Coordinates of C-alpha atoms and ligand atoms in Angstrom, one line a residue:
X1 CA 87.0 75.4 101.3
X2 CA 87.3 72.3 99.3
X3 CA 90.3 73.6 98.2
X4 CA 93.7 72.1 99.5
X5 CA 96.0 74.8 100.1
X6 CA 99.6 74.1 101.0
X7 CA 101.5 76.5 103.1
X8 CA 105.6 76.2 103.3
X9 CA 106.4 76.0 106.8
X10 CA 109.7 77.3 108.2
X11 CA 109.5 75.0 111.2
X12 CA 109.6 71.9 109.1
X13 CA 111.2 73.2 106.2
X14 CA 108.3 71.9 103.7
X15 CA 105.1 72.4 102.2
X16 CA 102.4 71.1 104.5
X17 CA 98.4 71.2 104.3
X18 CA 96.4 73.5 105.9
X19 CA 94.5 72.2 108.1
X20 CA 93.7 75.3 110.7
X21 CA 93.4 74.3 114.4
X22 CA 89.5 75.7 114.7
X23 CA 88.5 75.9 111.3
X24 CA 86.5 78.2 109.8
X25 CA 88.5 80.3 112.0
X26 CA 91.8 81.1 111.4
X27 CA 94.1 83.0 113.7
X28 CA 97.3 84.3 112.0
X29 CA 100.3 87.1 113.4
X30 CA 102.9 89.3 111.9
X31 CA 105.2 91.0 113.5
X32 CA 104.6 94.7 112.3
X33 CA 107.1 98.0 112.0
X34 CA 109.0 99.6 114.5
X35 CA 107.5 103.0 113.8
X36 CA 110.8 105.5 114.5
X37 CA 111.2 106.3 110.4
X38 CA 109.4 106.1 106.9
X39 CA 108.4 102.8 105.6
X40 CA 110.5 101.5 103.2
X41 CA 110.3 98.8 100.1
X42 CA 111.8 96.4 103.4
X43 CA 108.7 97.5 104.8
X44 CA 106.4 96.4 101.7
X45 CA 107.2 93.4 101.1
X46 CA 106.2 91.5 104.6
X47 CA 102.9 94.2 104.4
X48 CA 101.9 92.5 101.0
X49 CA 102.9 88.9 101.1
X50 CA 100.5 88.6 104.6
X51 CA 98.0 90.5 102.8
X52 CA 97.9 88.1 99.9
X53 CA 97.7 84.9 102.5
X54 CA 94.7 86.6 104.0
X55 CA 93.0 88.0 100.8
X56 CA 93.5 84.5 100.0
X57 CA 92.0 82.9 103.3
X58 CA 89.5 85.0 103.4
X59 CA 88.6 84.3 99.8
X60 CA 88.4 80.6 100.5
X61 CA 85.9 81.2 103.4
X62 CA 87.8 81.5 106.5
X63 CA 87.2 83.8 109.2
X64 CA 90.9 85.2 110.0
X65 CA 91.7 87.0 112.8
X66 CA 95.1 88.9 111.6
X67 CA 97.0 90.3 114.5
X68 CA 99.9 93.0 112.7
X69 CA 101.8 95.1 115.6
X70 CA 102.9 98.1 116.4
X71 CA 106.1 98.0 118.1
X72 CA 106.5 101.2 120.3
X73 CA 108.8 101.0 122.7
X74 CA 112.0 98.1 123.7
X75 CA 113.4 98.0 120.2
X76 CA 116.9 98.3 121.0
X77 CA 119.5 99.4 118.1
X78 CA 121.2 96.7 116.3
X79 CA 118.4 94.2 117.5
X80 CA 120.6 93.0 120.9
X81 CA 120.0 94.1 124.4
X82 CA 122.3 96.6 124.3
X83 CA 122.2 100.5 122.9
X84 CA 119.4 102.7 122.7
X85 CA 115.5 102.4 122.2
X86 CA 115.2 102.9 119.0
X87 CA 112.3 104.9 119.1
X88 CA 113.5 107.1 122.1
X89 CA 116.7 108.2 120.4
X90 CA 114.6 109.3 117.4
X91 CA 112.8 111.6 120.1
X92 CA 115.8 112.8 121.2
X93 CA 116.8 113.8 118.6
X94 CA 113.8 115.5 117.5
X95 CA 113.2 116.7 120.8
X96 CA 109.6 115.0 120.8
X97 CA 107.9 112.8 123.3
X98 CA 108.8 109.4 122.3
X99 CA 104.7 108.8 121.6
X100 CA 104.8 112.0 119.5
X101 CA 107.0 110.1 116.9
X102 CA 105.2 106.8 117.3
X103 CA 102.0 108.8 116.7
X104 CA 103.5 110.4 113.4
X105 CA 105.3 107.3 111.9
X106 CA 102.2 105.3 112.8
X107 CA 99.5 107.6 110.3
X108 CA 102.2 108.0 107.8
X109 CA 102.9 104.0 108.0
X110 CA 99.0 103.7 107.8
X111 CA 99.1 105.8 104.5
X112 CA 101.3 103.8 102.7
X113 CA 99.5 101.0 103.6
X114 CA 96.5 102.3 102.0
X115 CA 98.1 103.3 98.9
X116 CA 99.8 99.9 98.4
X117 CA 96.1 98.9 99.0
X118 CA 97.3 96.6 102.0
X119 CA 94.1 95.5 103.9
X120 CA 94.0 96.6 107.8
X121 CA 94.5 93.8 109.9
X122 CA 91.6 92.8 112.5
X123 CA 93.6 93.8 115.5
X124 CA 96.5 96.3 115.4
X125 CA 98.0 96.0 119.0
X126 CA 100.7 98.4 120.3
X127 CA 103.4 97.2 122.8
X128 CA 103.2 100.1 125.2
X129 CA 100.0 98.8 125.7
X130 CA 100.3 95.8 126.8
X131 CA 102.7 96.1 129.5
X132 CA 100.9 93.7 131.7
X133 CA 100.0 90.7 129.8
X134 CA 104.1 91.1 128.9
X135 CA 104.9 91.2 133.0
X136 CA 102.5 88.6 133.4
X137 CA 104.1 86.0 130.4
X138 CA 107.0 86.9 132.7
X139 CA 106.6 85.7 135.8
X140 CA 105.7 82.0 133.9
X141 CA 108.6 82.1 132.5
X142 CA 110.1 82.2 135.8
X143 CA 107.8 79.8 136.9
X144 CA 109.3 77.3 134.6
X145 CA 112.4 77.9 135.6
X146 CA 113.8 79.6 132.3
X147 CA 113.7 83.2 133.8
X148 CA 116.5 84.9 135.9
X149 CA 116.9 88.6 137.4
X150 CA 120.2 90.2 137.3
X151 CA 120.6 94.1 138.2
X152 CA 117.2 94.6 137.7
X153 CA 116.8 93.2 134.4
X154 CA 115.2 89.7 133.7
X155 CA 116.8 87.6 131.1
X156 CA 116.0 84.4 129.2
X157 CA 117.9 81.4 130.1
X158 CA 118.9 79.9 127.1
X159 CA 121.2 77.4 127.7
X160 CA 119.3 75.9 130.4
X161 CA 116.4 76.3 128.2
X162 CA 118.2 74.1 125.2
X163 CA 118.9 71.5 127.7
X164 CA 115.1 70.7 127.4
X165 CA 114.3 71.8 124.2
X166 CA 116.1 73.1 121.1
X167 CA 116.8 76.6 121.1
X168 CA 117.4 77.0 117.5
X169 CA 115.0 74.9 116.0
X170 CA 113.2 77.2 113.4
X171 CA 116.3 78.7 111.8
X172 CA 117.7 75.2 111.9
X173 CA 120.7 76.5 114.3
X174 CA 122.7 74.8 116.9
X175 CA 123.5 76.6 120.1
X176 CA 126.9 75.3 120.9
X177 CA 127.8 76.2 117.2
X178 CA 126.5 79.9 117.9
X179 CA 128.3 80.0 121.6
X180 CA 131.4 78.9 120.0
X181 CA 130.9 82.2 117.5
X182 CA 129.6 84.9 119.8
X183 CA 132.0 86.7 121.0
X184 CA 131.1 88.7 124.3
X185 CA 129.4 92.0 123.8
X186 CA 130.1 95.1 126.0
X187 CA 127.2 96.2 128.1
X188 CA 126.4 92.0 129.0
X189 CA 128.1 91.5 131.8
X190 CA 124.5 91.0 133.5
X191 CA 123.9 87.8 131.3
X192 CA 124.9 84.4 132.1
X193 CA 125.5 83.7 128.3
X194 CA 125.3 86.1 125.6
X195 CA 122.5 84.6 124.0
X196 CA 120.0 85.4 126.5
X197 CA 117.9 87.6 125.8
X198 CA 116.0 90.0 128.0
X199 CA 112.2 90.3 129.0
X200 CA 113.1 92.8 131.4
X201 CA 115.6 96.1 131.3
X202 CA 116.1 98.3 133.9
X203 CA 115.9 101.4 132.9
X204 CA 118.8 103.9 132.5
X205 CA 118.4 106.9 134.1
X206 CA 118.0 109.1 130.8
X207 CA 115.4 106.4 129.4
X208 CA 112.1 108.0 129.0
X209 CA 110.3 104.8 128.5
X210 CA 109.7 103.0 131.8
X211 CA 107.0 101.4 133.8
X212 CA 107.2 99.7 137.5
X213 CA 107.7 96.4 137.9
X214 CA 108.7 94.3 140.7
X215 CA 112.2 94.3 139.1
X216 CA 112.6 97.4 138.4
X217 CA 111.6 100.5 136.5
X218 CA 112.2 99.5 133.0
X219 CA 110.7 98.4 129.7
X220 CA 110.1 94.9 128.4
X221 CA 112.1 92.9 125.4
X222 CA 111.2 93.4 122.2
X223 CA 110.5 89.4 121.2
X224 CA 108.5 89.5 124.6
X225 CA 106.1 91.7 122.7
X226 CA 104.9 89.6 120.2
X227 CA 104.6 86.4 122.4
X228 CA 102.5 88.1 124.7
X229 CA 100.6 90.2 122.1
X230 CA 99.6 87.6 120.4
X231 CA 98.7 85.1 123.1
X232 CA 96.5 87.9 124.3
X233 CA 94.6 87.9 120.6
X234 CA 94.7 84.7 119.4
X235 CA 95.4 82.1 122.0
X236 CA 98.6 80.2 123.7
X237 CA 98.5 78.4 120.3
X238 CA 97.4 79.7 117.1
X239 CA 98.0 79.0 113.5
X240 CA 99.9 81.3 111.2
X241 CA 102.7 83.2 112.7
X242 CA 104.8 85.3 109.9
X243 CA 107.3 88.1 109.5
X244 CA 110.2 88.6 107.2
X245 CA 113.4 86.5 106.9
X246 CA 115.7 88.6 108.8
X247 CA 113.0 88.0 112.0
X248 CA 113.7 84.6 112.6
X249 CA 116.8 84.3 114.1
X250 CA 117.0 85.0 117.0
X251 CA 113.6 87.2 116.9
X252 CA 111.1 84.6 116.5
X253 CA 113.3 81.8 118.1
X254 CA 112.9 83.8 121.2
X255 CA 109.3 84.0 121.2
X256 CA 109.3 79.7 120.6
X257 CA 111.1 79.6 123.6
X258 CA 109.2 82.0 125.3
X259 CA 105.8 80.4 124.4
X260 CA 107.2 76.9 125.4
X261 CA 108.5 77.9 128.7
X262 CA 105.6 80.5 129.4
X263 CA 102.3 78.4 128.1
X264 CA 104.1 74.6 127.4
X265 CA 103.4 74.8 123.5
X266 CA 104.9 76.3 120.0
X267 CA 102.9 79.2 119.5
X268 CA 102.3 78.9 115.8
X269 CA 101.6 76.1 113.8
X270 CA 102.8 77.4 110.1
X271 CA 105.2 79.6 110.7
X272 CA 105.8 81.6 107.0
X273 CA 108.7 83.9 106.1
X274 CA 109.0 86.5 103.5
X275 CA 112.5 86.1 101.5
X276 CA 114.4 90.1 101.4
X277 CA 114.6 92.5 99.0
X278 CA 118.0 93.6 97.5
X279 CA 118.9 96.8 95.6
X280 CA 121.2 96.2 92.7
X281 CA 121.7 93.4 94.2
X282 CA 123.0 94.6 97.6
X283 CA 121.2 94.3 100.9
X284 CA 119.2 97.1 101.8
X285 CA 120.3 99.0 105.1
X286 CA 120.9 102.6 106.5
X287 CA 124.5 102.3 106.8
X288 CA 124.7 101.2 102.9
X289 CA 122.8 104.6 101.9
X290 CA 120.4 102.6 99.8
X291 CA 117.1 102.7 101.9
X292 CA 114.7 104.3 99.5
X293 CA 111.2 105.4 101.4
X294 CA 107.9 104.1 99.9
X295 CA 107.4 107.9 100.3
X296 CA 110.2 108.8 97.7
X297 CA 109.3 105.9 95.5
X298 CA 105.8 107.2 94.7
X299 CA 107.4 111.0 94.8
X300 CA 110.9 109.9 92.6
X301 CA 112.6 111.5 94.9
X302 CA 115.8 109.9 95.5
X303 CA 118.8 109.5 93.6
X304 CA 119.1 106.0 93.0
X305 CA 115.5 106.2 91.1
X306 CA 115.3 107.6 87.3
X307 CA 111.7 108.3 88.1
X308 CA 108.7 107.8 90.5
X309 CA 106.5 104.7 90.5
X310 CA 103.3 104.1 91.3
X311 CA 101.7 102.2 94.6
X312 CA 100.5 99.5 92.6
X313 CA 103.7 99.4 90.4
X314 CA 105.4 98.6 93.8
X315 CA 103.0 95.8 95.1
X316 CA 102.8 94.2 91.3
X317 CA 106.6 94.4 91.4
X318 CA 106.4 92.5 95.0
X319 CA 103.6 90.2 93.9
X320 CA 105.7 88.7 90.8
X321 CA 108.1 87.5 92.6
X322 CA 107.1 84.5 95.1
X323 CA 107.2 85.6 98.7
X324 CA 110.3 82.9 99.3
X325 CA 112.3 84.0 96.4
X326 CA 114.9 87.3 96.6
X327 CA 113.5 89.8 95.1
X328 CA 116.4 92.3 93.7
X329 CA 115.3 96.2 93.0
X330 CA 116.5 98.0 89.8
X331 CA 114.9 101.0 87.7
X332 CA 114.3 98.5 84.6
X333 CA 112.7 95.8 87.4
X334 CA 110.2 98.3 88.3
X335 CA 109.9 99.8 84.5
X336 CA 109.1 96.4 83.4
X337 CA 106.8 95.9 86.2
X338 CA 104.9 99.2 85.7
X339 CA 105.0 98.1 82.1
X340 CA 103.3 94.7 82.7
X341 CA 101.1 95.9 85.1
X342 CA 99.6 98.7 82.3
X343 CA 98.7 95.7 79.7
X344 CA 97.0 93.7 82.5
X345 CA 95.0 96.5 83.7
X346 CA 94.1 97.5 80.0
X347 CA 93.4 93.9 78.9
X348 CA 90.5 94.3 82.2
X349 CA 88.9 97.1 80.9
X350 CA 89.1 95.7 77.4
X351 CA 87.1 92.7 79.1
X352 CA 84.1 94.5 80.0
X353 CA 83.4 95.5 76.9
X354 CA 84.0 92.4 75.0
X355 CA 81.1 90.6 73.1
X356 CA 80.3 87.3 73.4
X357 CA 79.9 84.6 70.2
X358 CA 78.1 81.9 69.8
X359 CA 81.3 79.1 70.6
X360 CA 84.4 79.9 72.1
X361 CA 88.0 79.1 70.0
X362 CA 89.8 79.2 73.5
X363 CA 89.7 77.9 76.9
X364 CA 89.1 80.3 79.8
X365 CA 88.3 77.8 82.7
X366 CA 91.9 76.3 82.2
X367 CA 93.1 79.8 83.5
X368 CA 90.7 80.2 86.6
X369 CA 91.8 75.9 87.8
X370 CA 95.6 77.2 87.2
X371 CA 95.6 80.8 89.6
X372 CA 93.4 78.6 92.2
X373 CA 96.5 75.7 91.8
X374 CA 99.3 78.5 91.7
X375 CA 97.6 80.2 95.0
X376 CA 97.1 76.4 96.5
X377 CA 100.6 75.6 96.0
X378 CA 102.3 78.3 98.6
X379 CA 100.6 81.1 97.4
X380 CA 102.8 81.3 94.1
X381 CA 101.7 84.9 92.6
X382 CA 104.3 84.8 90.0
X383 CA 102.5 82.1 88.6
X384 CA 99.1 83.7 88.6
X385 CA 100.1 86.2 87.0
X386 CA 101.8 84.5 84.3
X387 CA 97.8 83.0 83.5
X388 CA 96.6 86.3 83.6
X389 CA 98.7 87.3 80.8
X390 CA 97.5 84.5 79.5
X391 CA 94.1 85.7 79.7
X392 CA 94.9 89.1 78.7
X393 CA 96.9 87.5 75.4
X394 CA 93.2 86.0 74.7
X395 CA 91.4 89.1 75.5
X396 CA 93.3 90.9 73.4
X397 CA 93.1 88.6 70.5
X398 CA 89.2 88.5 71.3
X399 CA 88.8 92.0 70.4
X400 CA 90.6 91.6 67.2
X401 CA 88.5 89.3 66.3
X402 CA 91.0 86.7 65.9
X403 CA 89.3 84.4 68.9
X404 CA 86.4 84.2 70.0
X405 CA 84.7 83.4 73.6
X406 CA 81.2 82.1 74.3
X407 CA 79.1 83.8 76.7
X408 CA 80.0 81.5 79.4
X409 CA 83.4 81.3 78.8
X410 CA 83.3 85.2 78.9
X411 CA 81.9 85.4 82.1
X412 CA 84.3 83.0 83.8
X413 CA 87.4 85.0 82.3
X414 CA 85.8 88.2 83.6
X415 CA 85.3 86.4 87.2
X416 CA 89.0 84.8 87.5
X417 CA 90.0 88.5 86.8
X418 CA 87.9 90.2 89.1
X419 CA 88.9 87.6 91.6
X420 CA 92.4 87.5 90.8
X421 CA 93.9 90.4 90.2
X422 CA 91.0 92.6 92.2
X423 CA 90.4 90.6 95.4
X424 CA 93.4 88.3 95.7
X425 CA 96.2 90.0 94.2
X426 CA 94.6 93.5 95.8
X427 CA 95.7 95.3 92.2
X428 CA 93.5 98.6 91.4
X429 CA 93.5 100.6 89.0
X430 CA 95.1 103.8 89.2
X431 CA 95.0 107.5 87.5
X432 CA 97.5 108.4 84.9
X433 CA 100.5 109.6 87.3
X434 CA 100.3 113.1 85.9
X435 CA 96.8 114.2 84.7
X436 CA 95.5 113.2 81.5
X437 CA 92.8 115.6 81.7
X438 CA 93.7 118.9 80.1
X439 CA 91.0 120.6 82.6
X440 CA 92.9 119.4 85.6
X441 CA 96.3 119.6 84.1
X442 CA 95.5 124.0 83.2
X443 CA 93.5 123.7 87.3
X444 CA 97.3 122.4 88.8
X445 CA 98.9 125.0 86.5
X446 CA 97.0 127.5 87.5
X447 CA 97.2 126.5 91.6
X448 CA 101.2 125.9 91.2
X449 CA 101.8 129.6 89.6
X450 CA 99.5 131.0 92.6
X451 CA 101.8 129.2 94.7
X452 CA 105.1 130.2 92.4
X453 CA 103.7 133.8 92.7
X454 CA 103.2 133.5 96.6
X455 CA 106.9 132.0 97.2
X456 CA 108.5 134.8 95.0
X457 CA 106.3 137.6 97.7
X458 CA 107.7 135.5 100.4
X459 CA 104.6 134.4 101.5
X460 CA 105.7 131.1 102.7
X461 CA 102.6 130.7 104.6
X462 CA 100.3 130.5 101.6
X463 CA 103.4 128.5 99.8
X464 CA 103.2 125.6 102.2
X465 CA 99.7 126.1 102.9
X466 CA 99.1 125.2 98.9
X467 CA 101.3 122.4 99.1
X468 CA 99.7 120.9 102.2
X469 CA 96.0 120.7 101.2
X470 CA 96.8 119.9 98.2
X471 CA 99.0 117.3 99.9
X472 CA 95.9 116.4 101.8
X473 CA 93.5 115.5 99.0
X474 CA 96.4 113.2 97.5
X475 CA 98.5 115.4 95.2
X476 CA 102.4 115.9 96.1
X477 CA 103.7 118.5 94.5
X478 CA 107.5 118.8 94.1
X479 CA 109.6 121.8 93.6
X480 CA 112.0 121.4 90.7
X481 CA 114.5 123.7 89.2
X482 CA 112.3 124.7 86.3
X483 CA 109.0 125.7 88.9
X484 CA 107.2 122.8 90.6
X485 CA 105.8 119.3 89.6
X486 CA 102.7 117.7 91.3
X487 CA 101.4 113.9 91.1
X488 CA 98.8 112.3 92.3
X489 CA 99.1 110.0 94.8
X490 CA 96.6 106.7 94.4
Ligands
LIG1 ZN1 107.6 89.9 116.5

């Protein structure tokens, strides 16, 4: 750890040092999916960026303690206090038990995790099951004096709160500003001010999700959650709280406020966001049509993709492009990533089997001190990749015999890209997307015409049964107009 590592914090709008609270140990939150749907590239990009902060962390030789959520239950629609559970209106719908979906979204989130090669974090708390510590963080909220109870919902007291303190202070906001440009939403009569927020809802009657409280039966606020999920985990005050751009306001405001008026203290010390990702450069949302699954990335399927992409076509594509910056989506984006992703992974195995000369015509160490400075300096990726190219210009040239590298200055390239791209970066490589292998390639042939031969006797059963164990060991296959397709999934 005698590295200096600066981390850009949202709270004071600049790069600061890192000086953990309780070093070695470090305790660090993320506020994880709400698991009613697929994840999507949205999805990805807060998944990766915490993962390179602790690959990175952890590299360096601290002991992190990564709290990433599972938000089950109190997610209402459009993010406000009003509408439906977003979770129970997806069981609805599907006519499930609202744990049935969070169940099924969870293991298929967890897959796509593991292809993207996303670490797990330490802890992976849900919210349904911490009811208590939330209805406990509750009562010292009203303690303070920043709680009320109307109709048997508790709400946040915001403008009393911002009397004290600022409400507003991590997106840089002002209150009166923002009450001057709310206009009053139907369904909040309850509140004293539209910006409060609730710990508590009653219940409607056709809610499924409910638990008894001395309020009433209901279900606690989303930002509620994460306050008292992560006290629980890491302490009233920890160090790295993160999440994605579009979570700051008023999401992670609220759990400030929360913390303050609840334990006295900000709850994170660095507090990091992740900057969106656009698609031809629009914002990504249902309404726009443009949501594209990591699910239908890795399978093609969806019109506004040419082809499919690999999982570690997607995390290079994230990793090159600092976690602050936009990041916009386009087929030639993620052709060129795939592209530049193929020459550094080739350029490692070319590495191992280099040979080593007497005196080296190039500098390797330069490229090792300049990832360690890029990661230092806010954990620029782009820019550690840039010397890995670097690296793999000179490892390329090295087996032309046009340089040359001494055995030591081998040894340090091969580390700084073992380190790098394998441990830090979390890059791996990956199968040809279709089967080089003509053994395999006649195998699937042979499988998919049992299956084509099945379908055309209308035994579905066997159809799908093909399909899903073969889905099981990681190969999709995909019906086309010409027959069927199949991939393997990394
Ligand atoms: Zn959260």
């Amino acid at each position: 750890m005698d590295h200096k590592l600066y981390i850009h914090n949202t709270l004071s709008r600049k790069k600061e040092l890192f000086e953990p609270l309780n070093a070695p140990h470090v305790g660090m939150y993320v506020c994880g999916p709400t698991v009613y749907g697929d994840a999507h590239l949205g999805h990805a990009r807060p998944a990766i960026t915490f993962d390179l902060v602790f690959r990175y962390l952890r590299h360096l030789g601290y002991k992190v303690r990564y709290v990433r959520n599972i938000t089950d239950v109190g997610h209402l629609e459009n993010d406000s206090d009003a509408g439906e559970d977003k979770i129970a209106k997806k069981a609805r719908l599907e006519q499930l038990e609202p744990m049935e979906v969070v169940q099924y979204f969870t293991e298929r989130y967890h897959h796509n995790m593991d292809q993207l090669n996303v670490l797990s974090p330490s802890i992976e708390p849900r919210a349904s099951g911490h009811i208590i510590e939330q209805m406990a963080m509750i009562e010292d909220i009203f303690d303070s004096g920043m709680a009320y109870e109307s109709e048997g919902s508790v709400y946040f007291d915001v403008e009393k709160y911002n009397k004290q303190y600022h409400y507003g202070k991590l997106s840089g906001r002002v209150l009166d500003d923002l009450m001057a440009n709310t206009r009053e939403l139907e369904g909040q009569e309850e509140k004293r001010n539209p910006f409060d927020f609730a710990l508590w809802k009653k219940a409607q009657p056709e809610h499924i999700m409910r638990w008894p409280s001395r309020w009433s039966q209901g279900f606690p606020g989303w930002p509620l959650e994460c306050s008292a999920m992560s006290a629980r985990y890491l302490g009233e005050r920890f160090d790295i709280h993160g999440g994605g751009m579009d979570l700051m306001f008023p999401h992670h405001e609220s759990e400030i406020a929360q913390s303050v008026a609840a334990n006295d203290t900000d709850p994170a010390k660095y507090w990091m966001h992740n900057n969106m990702i656009t698609i031809n450069g629009q914002k990504m949302g249902k309404s726009l049509g443009n949501f594209i699954t990591l699910n239908e990335f890795i399978t093609g399927d969806h019109k506004a993709l040419e082809r499919a992409y690999s999982p570690m076509t997607i995390r290079f594509f994230i990793l090159q492009a600092q976690y602050r910056s936009t990041l916009d989506f386009s087929n030639e984006a993620l052709l060129a990533a795939e592209k530049g992703l193929d020459r550094l992974m080739k350029a490692w195995t070319t590495l191992g089997k280099l040979s080593a000369s007497d005196k080296s015509s190039v500098d390797t160490a330069s490229i090792r001190t300049n990832c360690y400075d890029a990661m230092n300096d806010d954990f620029n990726s782009p820019i550690v990749i840039a010397n890995l190219f670097e690296g793999a210009r000179i490892i390329n040239s090295v087996n032309d015999k046009k340089e040359s590298l001494s055995n030591e200055d081998l040894q340090v390239l091969r580390e700084t890209f073992s380190t790098f791209i394998g441990d830090i970066l979390g890059l791996k490589q990956e199968e040809a997307s279709s089967g080089s292998d003509a053994t395999v390639d006649g195998l699937m042939q042979l499988i998919l015409d049992l299956r084509k031969n099945a379908k055309s006797a209308r035994d579905f059963a066997t159809a799908d049964k093909i399909r899903d164990d073969l889905t099981k060991i990681g190969i999709s296959v995909k019906d086309t107009k010409e027959g069927a397709d199949w991939s393997l999934n990394q």
